[in-house]
PDB file of C-alpha atoms in Angstrom:
ATOM      1  CA  MET U 624      -3.006  -6.533  30.729  1.00 69.00           C
ATOM      2  CA  GLN U 625      -5.529  -6.834  27.847  1.00 80.00           C
ATOM      3  CA  ASN U 626      -6.825  -8.942  25.920  1.00 85.00           C
ATOM      4  CA  ILE U 627      -6.246  -8.988  22.378  1.00 87.00           C
ATOM      5  CA  LEU U 628      -9.096  -7.272  20.890  1.00 90.00           C
ATOM      6  CA  PHE U 629      -8.637  -4.352  23.318  1.00 94.00           C
ATOM      7  CA  TYR U 630      -5.223  -3.808  21.422  1.00 95.00           C
ATOM      8  CA  GLN U 631      -6.628  -3.586  18.630  1.00 94.00           C
ATOM      9  CA  SER U 632      -9.259  -0.924  19.169  1.00 94.00           C
ATOM     10  CA  ALA U 633      -6.986   1.289  20.820  1.00 96.00           C
ATOM     11  CA  PHE U 634      -4.193   1.636  17.544  1.00 97.00           C
ATOM     12  CA  THR U 635      -7.467   1.854  15.800  1.00 95.00           C
ATOM     13  CA  ASP U 636      -9.276   5.064  17.378  1.00 94.00           C
ATOM     14  CA  TYR U 637      -5.253   6.252  18.070  1.00 95.00           C
ATOM     15  CA  LEU U 638      -5.293   5.228  14.202  1.00 95.00           C
ATOM     16  CA  LYS U 639      -7.641   7.144  13.259  1.00 90.00           C
ATOM     17  CA  ASP U 640      -6.842  10.982  14.220  1.00 86.00           C
ATOM     18  CA  TYR U 641      -2.611  10.256  12.904  1.00 89.00           C
ATOM     19  CA  SER U 642      -3.973   9.259   9.824  1.00 78.00           C
ATOM     20  CA  SER U 643      -6.428  12.836   8.956  1.00 77.00           C
ATOM     21  CA  PRO U 644      -6.430  14.133   6.230  1.00 78.00           C
ATOM     22  CA  LYS U 645      -3.019  16.725   5.572  1.00 89.00           C
ATOM     23  CA  GLN U 646      -2.454  19.243   2.253  1.00 94.00           C
ATOM     24  CA  PRO U 647      -1.042  18.097  -0.908  1.00 96.00           C
ATOM     25  CA  GLU U 648      -4.060  15.737  -0.469  1.00 95.00           C
ATOM     26  CA  ASN U 649      -2.888  13.233  -3.480  1.00 94.00           C
ATOM     27  CA  LEU U 650       0.174  12.461  -1.121  1.00 96.00           C
ATOM     28  CA  TYR U 651      -1.846  12.357   1.445  1.00 95.00           C
ATOM     29  CA  SER U 652      -5.057  10.576   1.069  1.00 95.00           C
ATOM     30  CA  PRO U 653      -3.181   7.477  -0.710  1.00 96.00           C
ATOM     31  CA  ILE U 654      -1.058   7.704   2.610  1.00 96.00           C
ATOM     32  CA  HIS U 655      -4.854   7.495   4.870  1.00 95.00           C
ATOM     33  CA  TYR U 656      -6.134   4.773   2.150  1.00 95.00           C
ATOM     34  CA  ILE U 657      -3.955   2.075   3.168  1.00 96.00           C
ATOM     35  CA  LEU U 658      -3.941   2.657   6.315  1.00 95.00           C
ATOM     36  CA  GLN U 659      -7.613   2.351   6.549  1.00 93.00           C
ATOM     37  CA  LEU U 660      -7.740  -0.437   4.694  1.00 91.00           C
ATOM     38  CA  GLY U 661      -7.894  -2.979   8.091  1.00 81.00           C
ATOM     39  CA  GLY U 662      -5.571  -6.364   8.523  1.00 82.00           C
ATOM     40  CA  LYS U 663      -5.128  -7.754  11.332  1.00 84.00           C
ATOM     41  CA  ARG U 664      -3.337  -5.291  12.855  1.00 93.00           C
ATOM     42  CA  LEU U 665      -0.873  -8.034  14.743  1.00 92.00           C
ATOM     43  CA  ARG U 666       2.569  -5.611  14.606  1.00 95.00           C
ATOM     44  CA  PRO U 667       1.199  -2.730  16.343  1.00 97.00           C
ATOM     45  CA  VAL U 668      -1.312  -5.239  19.375  1.00 95.00           C
ATOM     46  CA  LEU U 669       2.925  -6.906  19.659  1.00 96.00           C
ATOM     47  CA  THR U 670       4.175  -3.160  20.992  1.00 98.00           C
ATOM     48  CA  LEU U 671       0.961  -2.544  23.237  1.00 97.00           C
ATOM     49  CA  MET U 672       1.563  -5.774  24.746  1.00 96.00           C
ATOM     50  CA  THR U 673       4.772  -5.973  25.042  1.00 97.00           C
ATOM     51  CA  ALA U 674       5.046  -3.555  26.645  1.00 98.00           C
ATOM     52  CA  GLU U 675       2.133  -4.112  29.065  1.00 96.00           C
ATOM     53  CA  ILE U 676       3.907  -7.492  29.702  1.00 96.00           C
ATOM     54  CA  PHE U 677       7.574  -5.604  31.342  1.00 97.00           C
ATOM     55  CA  GLY U 678       5.050  -3.524  32.897  1.00 96.00           C
ATOM     56  CA  THR U 679       4.207  -0.250  31.161  1.00 97.00           C
ATOM     57  CA  ASP U 680       1.358   1.335  30.449  1.00 97.00           C
ATOM     58  CA  TYR U 681       0.648   0.480  26.598  1.00 97.00           C
ATOM     59  CA  GLN U 682      -0.617   4.192  25.872  1.00 98.00           C
ATOM     60  CA  LYS U 683       3.182   4.894  26.189  1.00 98.00           C
ATOM     61  CA  ALA U 684       3.520   2.934  22.962  1.00 98.00           C
ATOM     62  CA  LEU U 685       0.954   3.426  20.389  1.00 98.00           C
ATOM     63  CA  ASP U 686       3.236   5.345  18.741  1.00 98.00           C
ATOM     64  CA  ALA U 687       6.325   2.929  17.956  1.00 98.00           C
ATOM     65  CA  ALA U 688       3.324   0.839  17.283  1.00 98.00           C
ATOM     66  CA  LEU U 689       2.286   3.701  14.839  1.00 98.00           C
ATOM     67  CA  SER U 690       5.841   3.488  13.383  1.00 98.00           C
ATOM     68  CA  VAL U 691       5.053  -0.556  12.482  1.00 98.00           C
ATOM     69  CA  GLU U 692       1.980  -0.486  10.963  1.00 97.00           C
ATOM     70  CA  VAL U 693       3.504   2.937   8.723  1.00 97.00           C
ATOM     71  CA  PHE U 694       6.095   1.219   8.226  1.00 97.00           C
ATOM     72  CA  HIS U 695       4.449  -2.230   7.169  1.00 96.00           C
ATOM     73  CA  ASN U 696       2.720  -0.435   4.749  1.00 96.00           C
ATOM     74  CA  PHE U 697       5.002   1.736   3.394  1.00 97.00           C
ATOM     75  CA  SER U 698       6.237  -1.921   2.402  1.00 96.00           C
ATOM     76  CA  LEU U 699       3.179  -3.202   1.344  1.00 95.00           C
ATOM     77  CA  VAL U 700       2.789  -0.028  -0.861  1.00 97.00           C
ATOM     78  CA  HIS U 701       6.177  -0.540  -2.633  1.00 96.00           C
ATOM     79  CA  ASP U 702       5.697  -4.552  -2.725  1.00 93.00           C
ATOM     80  CA  ASP U 703       2.224  -4.217  -4.709  1.00 94.00           C
ATOM     81  CA  ILE U 704       4.075  -2.157  -7.267  1.00 96.00           C
ATOM     82  CA  MET U 705       6.987  -4.303  -7.619  1.00 93.00           C
ATOM     83  CA  ASP U 706       4.316  -7.593  -7.394  1.00 87.00           C
ATOM     84  CA  ASP U 707       2.166  -5.423 -10.655  1.00 90.00           C
ATOM     85  CA  ALA U 708      -1.013  -6.404  -7.888  1.00 88.00           C
ATOM     86  CA  PRO U 709      -4.725  -4.882  -8.378  1.00 90.00           C
ATOM     87  CA  LEU U 710      -5.659  -6.014  -5.006  1.00 88.00           C
ATOM     88  CA  ARG U 711      -5.143  -5.048  -1.423  1.00 89.00           C
ATOM     89  CA  ARG U 712      -7.511  -6.556   1.197  1.00 86.00           C
ATOM     90  CA  GLY U 713     -10.043  -6.742  -1.641  1.00 84.00           C
ATOM     91  CA  GLN U 714      -9.794  -3.069  -2.615  1.00 92.00           C
ATOM     92  CA  GLN U 715      -7.807  -1.405  -5.310  1.00 94.00           C
ATOM     93  CA  THR U 716      -3.880  -1.392  -4.376  1.00 95.00           C
ATOM     94  CA  VAL U 717      -2.476   2.486  -3.720  1.00 97.00           C
ATOM     95  CA  HIS U 718      -0.793   2.742  -7.834  1.00 97.00           C
ATOM     96  CA  GLU U 719      -4.262   1.406  -9.391  1.00 96.00           C
ATOM     97  CA  LYS U 720      -6.218   3.845  -7.379  1.00 97.00           C
ATOM     98  CA  TRP U 721      -3.944   6.102  -8.357  1.00 97.00           C
ATOM     99  CA  ASP U 722      -0.695   5.567 -10.702  1.00 97.00           C
ATOM    100  CA  LEU U 723       3.044   4.730 -10.190  1.00 97.00           C
ATOM    101  CA  ASN U 724       4.751   7.432  -9.500  1.00 97.00           C
ATOM    102  CA  THR U 725       1.807   8.483  -6.183  1.00 97.00           C
ATOM    103  CA  GLY U 726       1.906   4.549  -5.229  1.00 97.00           C
ATOM    104  CA  ILE U 727       6.078   5.213  -4.951  1.00 98.00           C
ATOM    105  CA  LEU U 728       6.276   8.818  -3.852  1.00 98.00           C
ATOM    106  CA  SER U 729       3.198   8.564  -0.918  1.00 97.00           C
ATOM    107  CA  GLY U 730       5.407   4.954  -0.465  1.00 97.00           C
ATOM    108  CA  ASP U 731       8.069   7.734   0.707  1.00 97.00           C
ATOM    109  CA  ALA U 732       6.930   9.318   2.795  1.00 97.00           C
ATOM    110  CA  MET U 733       5.533   7.022   4.856  1.00 97.00           C
ATOM    111  CA  LEU U 734       8.462   5.863   5.343  1.00 97.00           C
ATOM    112  CA  ILE U 735       9.535   8.581   6.835  1.00 97.00           C
ATOM    113  CA  MET U 736       6.686   9.860   8.991  1.00 97.00           C
ATOM    114  CA  ALA U 737       6.995   6.409  10.463  1.00 97.00           C
ATOM    115  CA  TYR U 738      10.923   7.325  12.204  1.00 96.00           C
ATOM    116  CA  GLN U 739       9.003  10.875  12.350  1.00 97.00           C
ATOM    117  CA  LEU U 740       6.460   9.169  15.977  1.00 97.00           C
ATOM    118  CA  PHE U 741      10.085   8.055  17.268  1.00 98.00           C
ATOM    119  CA  GLU U 742      10.690  11.928  17.842  1.00 97.00           C
ATOM    120  CA  ASN U 743       7.595  11.827  20.816  1.00 96.00           C
ATOM    121  CA  TYR U 744      10.141   9.554  22.373  1.00 98.00           C
ATOM    122  CA  LYS U 745      12.795  10.890  24.929  1.00 98.00           C
ATOM    123  CA  PRO U 746      16.297  11.256  22.953  1.00 98.00           C
ATOM    124  CA  THR U 747      18.347   7.558  24.644  1.00 98.00           C
ATOM    125  CA  THR U 748      13.963   5.783  23.885  1.00 98.00           C
ATOM    126  CA  PHE U 749      14.626   7.103  20.458  1.00 98.00           C
ATOM    127  CA  GLN U 750      18.153   5.954  19.489  1.00 98.00           C
ATOM    128  CA  ALA U 751      17.082   2.918  20.875  1.00 98.00           C
ATOM    129  CA  LEU U 752      14.563   2.823  19.223  1.00 98.00           C
ATOM    130  CA  ALA U 753      16.011   4.416  15.765  1.00 98.00           C
ATOM    131  CA  LYS U 754      18.688   1.513  15.418  1.00 98.00           C
ATOM    132  CA  LEU U 755      16.170  -1.535  16.166  1.00 98.00           C
ATOM    133  CA  PHE U 756      14.492   0.288  13.849  1.00 98.00           C
ATOM    134  CA  SER U 757      17.116   1.199  11.227  1.00 98.00           C
ATOM    135  CA  LYS U 758      18.442  -3.023  10.925  1.00 98.00           C
ATOM    136  CA  THR U 759      14.827  -3.910  11.274  1.00 98.00           C
ATOM    137  CA  ALA U 760      14.427  -2.032   7.521  1.00 97.00           C
ATOM    138  CA  LEU U 761      17.407  -2.528   5.891  1.00 98.00           C
ATOM    139  CA  GLU U 762      16.834  -6.580   6.701  1.00 98.00           C
ATOM    140  CA  VAL U 763      12.633  -6.641   5.265  1.00 97.00           C
ATOM    141  CA  CYS U 764      14.982  -4.917   1.900  1.00 96.00           C
ATOM    142  CA  GLU U 765      17.414  -7.398   2.109  1.00 98.00           C
ATOM    143  CA  GLY U 766      13.878 -10.126   3.046  1.00 97.00           C
ATOM    144  CA  GLN U 767      12.585  -8.903   0.051  1.00 95.00           C
ATOM    145  CA  GLN U 768      14.973  -8.629  -2.583  1.00 96.00           C
ATOM    146  CA  TYR U 769      16.041 -12.554  -1.587  1.00 96.00           C
ATOM    147  CA  ASP U 770      12.717 -13.221  -2.872  1.00 94.00           C
ATOM    148  CA  VAL U 771      12.012 -11.876  -6.013  1.00 93.00           C
ATOM    149  CA  ASP U 772      16.000 -13.696  -6.849  1.00 95.00           C
ATOM    150  CA  PHE U 773      14.094 -16.456  -5.860  1.00 94.00           C
ATOM    151  CA  GLU U 774      11.312 -16.396  -9.130  1.00 89.00           C
ATOM    152  CA  THR U 775      13.917 -16.813 -11.374  1.00 89.00           C
ATOM    153  CA  ARG U 776      15.865 -19.613  -9.369  1.00 91.00           C
ATOM    154  CA  ASP U 777      15.601 -22.975  -9.751  1.00 89.00           C
ATOM    155  CA  ASP U 778      18.027 -24.046  -7.126  1.00 93.00           C
ATOM    156  CA  VAL U 779      16.760 -22.455  -3.791  1.00 95.00           C
ATOM    157  CA  THR U 780      17.480 -24.289  -0.992  1.00 96.00           C
ATOM    158  CA  ILE U 781      15.443 -24.911   2.454  1.00 97.00           C
ATOM    159  CA  PRO U 782      17.812 -22.486   3.909  1.00 97.00           C
ATOM    160  CA  GLU U 783      18.129 -20.169   2.127  1.00 98.00           C
ATOM    161  CA  TYR U 784      13.790 -20.154   2.239  1.00 98.00           C
ATOM    162  CA  LEU U 785      13.613 -19.772   5.571  1.00 98.00           C
ATOM    163  CA  LYS U 786      16.253 -16.675   5.682  1.00 98.00           C
ATOM    164  CA  MET U 787      14.397 -15.387   3.048  1.00 98.00           C
ATOM    165  CA  ILE U 788      10.858 -15.135   5.245  1.00 98.00           C
ATOM    166  CA  GLU U 789      12.998 -14.507   7.775  1.00 98.00           C
ATOM    167  CA  TYR U 790      14.295 -10.763   6.656  1.00 98.00           C
ATOM    168  CA  LYS U 791      10.970 -10.516   5.171  1.00 96.00           C
ATOM    169  CA  THR U 792       8.033 -11.191   7.482  1.00 95.00           C
ATOM    170  CA  ALA U 793       9.630 -12.437  10.981  1.00 98.00           C
ATOM    171  CA  VAL U 794      11.821  -9.677  11.464  1.00 98.00           C
ATOM    172  CA  LEU U 795       9.584  -6.959  12.010  1.00 98.00           C
ATOM    173  CA  VAL U 796       7.595  -9.383  14.606  1.00 97.00           C
ATOM    174  CA  GLY U 797      10.140  -9.177  17.290  1.00 98.00           C
ATOM    175  CA  ALA U 798      11.332  -5.985  16.571  1.00 98.00           C
ATOM    176  CA  ALA U 799       6.972  -4.894  17.278  1.00 98.00           C
ATOM    177  CA  MET U 800       7.760  -6.981  20.430  1.00 98.00           C
ATOM    178  CA  LYS U 801      11.560  -5.266  21.343  1.00 98.00           C
ATOM    179  CA  MET U 802       9.769  -1.838  20.590  1.00 98.00           C
ATOM    180  CA  GLY U 803       7.243  -2.130  23.108  1.00 98.00           C
ATOM    181  CA  ALA U 804      10.034  -3.999  25.359  1.00 98.00           C
ATOM    182  CA  ILE U 805      12.422  -0.379  24.723  1.00 98.00           C
ATOM    183  CA  VAL U 806       8.789   2.170  25.696  1.00 98.00           C
ATOM    184  CA  ALA U 807       9.053   0.117  28.669  1.00 98.00           C
ATOM    185  CA  GLU U 808      12.551   0.468  29.242  1.00 98.00           C
ATOM    186  CA  THR U 809      13.424  -3.627  30.442  1.00 98.00           C
ATOM    187  CA  SER U 810      17.191  -4.983  31.572  1.00 97.00           C
ATOM    188  CA  GLU U 811      18.300  -4.862  26.978  1.00 97.00           C
ATOM    189  CA  GLU U 812      18.820  -8.992  28.104  1.00 97.00           C
ATOM    190  CA  ASN U 813      14.756  -8.793  27.762  1.00 98.00           C
ATOM    191  CA  GLN U 814      14.631  -6.694  24.802  1.00 98.00           C
ATOM    192  CA  ASN U 815      16.611  -9.124  22.525  1.00 98.00           C
ATOM    193  CA  SER U 816      14.712 -12.055  24.425  1.00 98.00           C
ATOM    194  CA  ILE U 817      10.897 -10.956  23.243  1.00 98.00           C
ATOM    195  CA  TYR U 818      13.296  -9.828  20.175  1.00 98.00           C
ATOM    196  CA  GLN U 819      14.106 -13.904  19.578  1.00 98.00           C
ATOM    197  CA  PHE U 820      10.549 -15.080  21.033  1.00 98.00           C
ATOM    198  CA  GLY U 821       9.140 -12.618  17.749  1.00 97.00           C
ATOM    199  CA  ARG U 822      11.310 -13.412  15.656  1.00 98.00           C
ATOM    200  CA  LEU U 823      11.096 -16.811  15.830  1.00 98.00           C
ATOM    201  CA  LEU U 824       6.999 -16.951  16.162  1.00 96.00           C
ATOM    202  CA  GLY U 825       7.069 -14.647  12.472  1.00 96.00           C
ATOM    203  CA  ILE U 826       9.023 -17.706  10.368  1.00 98.00           C
ATOM    204  CA  ALA U 827       6.215 -19.906  11.957  1.00 96.00           C
ATOM    205  CA  PHE U 828       3.872 -17.579  11.284  1.00 94.00           C
ATOM    206  CA  GLN U 829       4.634 -17.660   7.424  1.00 95.00           C
ATOM    207  CA  LEU U 830       5.046 -21.237   7.380  1.00 97.00           C
ATOM    208  CA  GLN U 831       1.385 -21.550   8.054  1.00 94.00           C
ATOM    209  CA  ASP U 832       0.945 -19.209   5.787  1.00 92.00           C
ATOM    210  CA  ASP U 833       1.926 -20.679   2.816  1.00 94.00           C
ATOM    211  CA  TYR U 834       0.905 -24.063   4.673  1.00 96.00           C
ATOM    212  CA  LEU U 835      -2.760 -21.643   4.414  1.00 94.00           C
ATOM    213  CA  ASP U 836      -2.591 -20.638   1.754  1.00 92.00           C
ATOM    214  CA  ALA U 837      -2.212 -23.582  -0.299  1.00 95.00           C
ATOM    215  CA  PHE U 838      -5.198 -26.294   1.995  1.00 94.00           C
ATOM    216  CA  GLY U 839      -6.402 -23.454   3.848  1.00 89.00           C
ATOM    217  CA  ASP U 840     -10.242 -22.724   3.209  1.00 80.00           C
ATOM    218  CA  PRO U 841     -11.464 -20.263   0.862  1.00 72.00           C
ATOM    219  CA  GLU U 842     -13.985 -18.803   3.094  1.00 69.00           C
ATOM    220  CA  SER U 843     -12.262 -17.444   6.000  1.00 66.00           C
ATOM    221  CA  PHE U 844      -8.815 -17.787   3.992  1.00 57.00           C
ATOM    222  CA  GLY U 845      -9.411 -14.454   2.892  1.00 55.00           C
ATOM    223  CA  LYS U 846      -7.851 -14.591  -0.158  1.00 61.00           C
ATOM    224  CA  GLN U 847      -7.709 -16.902  -3.216  1.00 67.00           C
ATOM    225  CA  VAL U 848      -6.777 -20.674  -2.219  1.00 79.00           C
ATOM    226  CA  GLY U 849      -3.870 -21.451  -4.701  1.00 91.00           C
ATOM    227  CA  GLY U 850      -2.240 -18.079  -4.898  1.00 89.00           C
ATOM    228  CA  ASP U 851       1.164 -19.423  -4.109  1.00 92.00           C
ATOM    229  CA  ILE U 852       0.829 -22.386  -6.774  1.00 95.00           C
ATOM    230  CA  ILE U 853      -0.830 -20.362  -9.709  1.00 93.00           C
ATOM    231  CA  GLU U 854       1.865 -17.656  -9.212  1.00 90.00           C
ATOM    232  CA  ASN U 855       5.458 -20.684  -9.430  1.00 93.00           C
ATOM    233  CA  LYS U 856       5.832 -19.238  -5.339  1.00 92.00           C
ATOM    234  CA  LYS U 857       9.006 -21.917  -4.191  1.00 94.00           C
ATOM    235  CA  THR U 858       7.431 -21.986  -0.697  1.00 96.00           C
ATOM    236  CA  TYR U 859       8.359 -24.609   1.589  1.00 98.00           C
ATOM    237  CA  LEU U 860       6.015 -26.288   0.882  1.00 98.00           C
ATOM    238  CA  TYR U 861       7.448 -26.725  -2.807  1.00 98.00           C
ATOM    239  CA  LEU U 862      10.667 -26.937  -1.394  1.00 98.00           C
ATOM    240  CA  LYS U 863      10.170 -30.108   0.556  1.00 98.00           C
ATOM    241  CA  ALA U 864       8.787 -31.127  -2.001  1.00 98.00           C
ATOM    242  CA  LEU U 865      10.742 -31.748  -3.822  1.00 97.00           C
ATOM    243  CA  GLU U 866      13.483 -32.919  -1.736  1.00 97.00           C
ATOM    244  CA  PHE U 867      10.712 -36.528  -0.482  1.00 98.00           C
ATOM    245  CA  LEU U 868       9.907 -36.774  -4.470  1.00 97.00           C
ATOM    246  CA  ASN U 869      11.483 -39.480  -6.372  1.00 97.00           C
ATOM    247  CA  GLN U 870      12.801 -38.017 -10.084  1.00 97.00           C
ATOM    248  CA  LYS U 871       9.755 -38.908 -11.923  1.00 97.00           C
ATOM    249  CA  ASP U 872       6.927 -36.808 -10.112  1.00 97.00           C
ATOM    250  CA  LYS U 873      10.465 -34.224  -8.703  1.00 97.00           C
ATOM    251  CA  VAL U 874      10.732 -33.231 -12.807  1.00 97.00           C
ATOM    252  CA  LYS U 875       6.528 -33.131 -13.176  1.00 97.00           C
ATOM    253  CA  LEU U 876       6.417 -30.801 -10.029  1.00 97.00           C
ATOM    254  CA  GLU U 877       9.073 -28.576 -11.750  1.00 96.00           C
ATOM    255  CA  GLN U 878       7.131 -29.255 -15.021  1.00 96.00           C
ATOM    256  CA  LEU U 879       3.913 -27.638 -13.076  1.00 96.00           C
ATOM    257  CA  PHE U 880       6.155 -24.935 -11.420  1.00 95.00           C
ATOM    258  CA  SER U 881       7.411 -23.141 -14.727  1.00 92.00           C
ATOM    259  CA  VAL U 882       4.122 -22.579 -16.588  1.00 93.00           C
ATOM    260  CA  GLN U 883       1.846 -20.133 -16.087  1.00 90.00           C
ATOM    261  CA  LEU U 884      -1.777 -21.508 -17.024  1.00 92.00           C
ATOM    262  CA  ASP U 885      -5.339 -19.309 -18.366  1.00 92.00           C
ATOM    263  CA  ASP U 886      -6.637 -22.176 -15.997  1.00 93.00           C
ATOM    264  CA  ASN U 887      -4.843 -22.519 -13.339  1.00 93.00           C
ATOM    265  CA  THR U 888      -7.674 -25.454 -11.483  1.00 93.00           C
ATOM    266  CA  GLU U 889      -6.292 -28.352 -12.186  1.00 96.00           C
ATOM    267  CA  LYS U 890      -3.225 -28.206 -11.619  1.00 96.00           C
ATOM    268  CA  ILE U 891      -3.775 -26.810  -7.819  1.00 96.00           C
ATOM    269  CA  GLU U 892      -5.338 -29.775  -7.215  1.00 96.00           C
ATOM    270  CA  THR U 893      -1.907 -31.754  -9.017  1.00 97.00           C
ATOM    271  CA  VAL U 894       0.032 -29.604  -6.839  1.00 98.00           C
ATOM    272  CA  LYS U 895      -1.423 -30.403  -4.083  1.00 97.00           C
ATOM    273  CA  GLN U 896      -1.832 -33.594  -3.897  1.00 97.00           C
ATOM    274  CA  TYR U 897       2.155 -33.432  -4.489  1.00 98.00           C
ATOM    275  CA  PHE U 898       3.068 -31.539  -1.496  1.00 98.00           C
ATOM    276  CA  ILE U 899       0.352 -34.474   0.313  1.00 98.00           C
ATOM    277  CA  ASP U 900       1.405 -37.381  -1.142  1.00 97.00           C
ATOM    278  CA  SER U 901       4.432 -36.670  -0.689  1.00 98.00           C
ATOM    279  CA  LYS U 902       4.464 -35.683   2.900  1.00 98.00           C
ATOM    280  CA  SER U 903       6.063 -32.395   1.999  1.00 98.00           C
ATOM    281  CA  ALA U 904       2.433 -31.131   4.042  1.00 98.00           C
ATOM    282  CA  GLU U 905       2.406 -32.626   7.196  1.00 98.00           C
ATOM    283  CA  ALA U 906       6.668 -31.547   7.079  1.00 98.00           C
ATOM    284  CA  THR U 907       5.522 -28.030   7.156  1.00 98.00           C
ATOM    285  CA  GLN U 908       3.290 -28.644   9.443  1.00 96.00           C
ATOM    286  CA  ASP U 909       6.599 -30.274  11.960  1.00 97.00           C
ATOM    287  CA  ALA U 910       8.061 -27.642  11.138  1.00 97.00           C
ATOM    288  CA  ILE U 911       5.672 -24.840  12.300  1.00 96.00           C
ATOM    289  CA  LYS U 912       4.881 -26.197  14.695  1.00 95.00           C
ATOM    290  CA  ALA U 913       9.265 -26.604  15.490  1.00 97.00           C
ATOM    291  CA  TYR U 914       9.391 -22.835  15.780  1.00 97.00           C
ATOM    292  CA  THR U 915       6.683 -22.170  17.337  1.00 96.00           C
ATOM    293  CA  LYS U 916       8.092 -24.332  20.543  1.00 96.00           C
ATOM    294  CA  LYS U 917      11.521 -22.971  19.801  1.00 97.00           C
ATOM    295  CA  ALA U 918      10.084 -18.995  20.356  1.00 97.00           C
ATOM    296  CA  PHE U 919       7.540 -20.422  23.595  1.00 97.00           C
ATOM    297  CA  ASP U 920      11.294 -22.305  25.072  1.00 97.00           C
ATOM    298  CA  VAL U 921      12.615 -18.452  24.799  1.00 97.00           C
ATOM    299  CA  LEU U 922      10.116 -17.665  27.636  1.00 96.00           C
ATOM    300  CA  ASP U 923      12.226 -19.511  29.843  1.00 94.00           C
ATOM    301  CA  THR U 924      15.421 -16.404  29.321  1.00 95.00           C
ATOM    302  CA  LEU U 925      12.722 -13.653  30.722  1.00 96.00           C
ATOM    303  CA  THR U 926      12.115 -12.104  34.081  1.00 93.00           C
ATOM    304  CA  ILE U 927       8.592 -11.798  33.836  1.00 95.00           C
ATOM    305  CA  SER U 928       5.728 -13.295  35.588  1.00 94.00           C
ATOM    306  CA  GLU U 929       4.812 -17.563  34.696  1.00 95.00           C
ATOM    307  CA  ASP U 930       1.018 -15.305  34.361  1.00 94.00           C
ATOM    308  CA  LYS U 931       2.448 -13.138  31.217  1.00 94.00           C
ATOM    309  CA  LYS U 932       4.853 -15.992  29.667  1.00 95.00           C
ATOM    310  CA  GLU U 933       1.485 -17.727  30.043  1.00 94.00           C
ATOM    311  CA  LEU U 934       0.037 -15.365  28.308  1.00 91.00           C
ATOM    312  CA  LEU U 935       2.429 -15.291  25.096  1.00 94.00           C
ATOM    313  CA  ARG U 936       2.331 -18.921  24.538  1.00 94.00           C
ATOM    314  CA  GLU U 937      -1.997 -18.147  24.326  1.00 91.00           C
ATOM    315  CA  PHE U 938      -1.511 -15.718  21.760  1.00 88.00           C
ATOM    316  CA  GLY U 939       1.571 -18.164  20.712  1.00 90.00           C
ATOM    317  CA  LYS U 940      -0.914 -21.118  19.988  1.00 89.00           C
ATOM    318  CA  GLY U 941      -3.664 -18.832  18.313  1.00 86.00           C
ATOM    319  CA  LEU U 942      -1.631 -17.098  16.082  1.00 81.00           C
ATOM    320  CA  MET U 943      -0.656 -20.836  14.592  1.00 79.00           C
ATOM    321  CA  THR U 944      -3.889 -22.736  15.409  1.00 77.00           C
ATOM    322  CA  ARG U 945      -5.678 -19.681  13.334  1.00 72.00           C
ATOM    323  CA  THR U 946      -7.765 -21.019   9.754  1.00 64.00           C
ATOM    324  CA  VAL U 947      -7.315 -17.275   8.080  1.00 60.00           C
TER     325      VAL U 947
END
């Protein structure tokens, strides 16, 4: 087992070779651009790490890890188009730097390229990876649609929100880990358990992201704090606040989430105070801990050494105590 930085470095080196310029330039340059924008590379690292946890050299899982990262970035290209987002990781989004049609077509190509990478494995492994990938890709699309639907709904429930973040974010984390397990040819029980570990950790990860969006340090968080509040996103924090607030304050919060302002400074501070006073902020932190604990409980079902289980626990704790 190596540390996270080792896997990140190994994956980045492999990615450089993969995303070298090809023709036609206007199709492949945007793909090269988005793949080189950086990011935490969380999902491919999980694929490599999981392969080694189940006793296989991480190098055998590089193509599966690359597939996960290419797919993840494909989804970002199309999400940015849907959101009309100008920036991604502090740089111009693909459709802004080129144009809308290029963003759509390059994104389509990335989805196909993600599937192609499975062709480097033997037939049984290819079939298992492709089956998991198809299921996960469709769920990510379903999660994105739920997210879009919620923008125009005032009756979103907490179970619905949790389902949305599970599909939009968590299933890909689970799949990334299961792909490493598939490449390692471990038992089906281990494959399913590590998927559940990743899925539950993915839900906790997204809840933590929601929390940091409101209460993170702008210096370390890397993006504007309060972005979800500005966009009137019905996050776990918001839904819990509605559940806990008295009727008068509930109406005020709903009113704040029905307007678009030129200057959002006061709105952000007022909403954050509602989150704190209602104990919604505390409830969100409790939910993060609860999903993390559920993930850790799954580790007891894995047939791996205690040392390796502890490594997974430490990784999970690191995700949940992050500030970025």
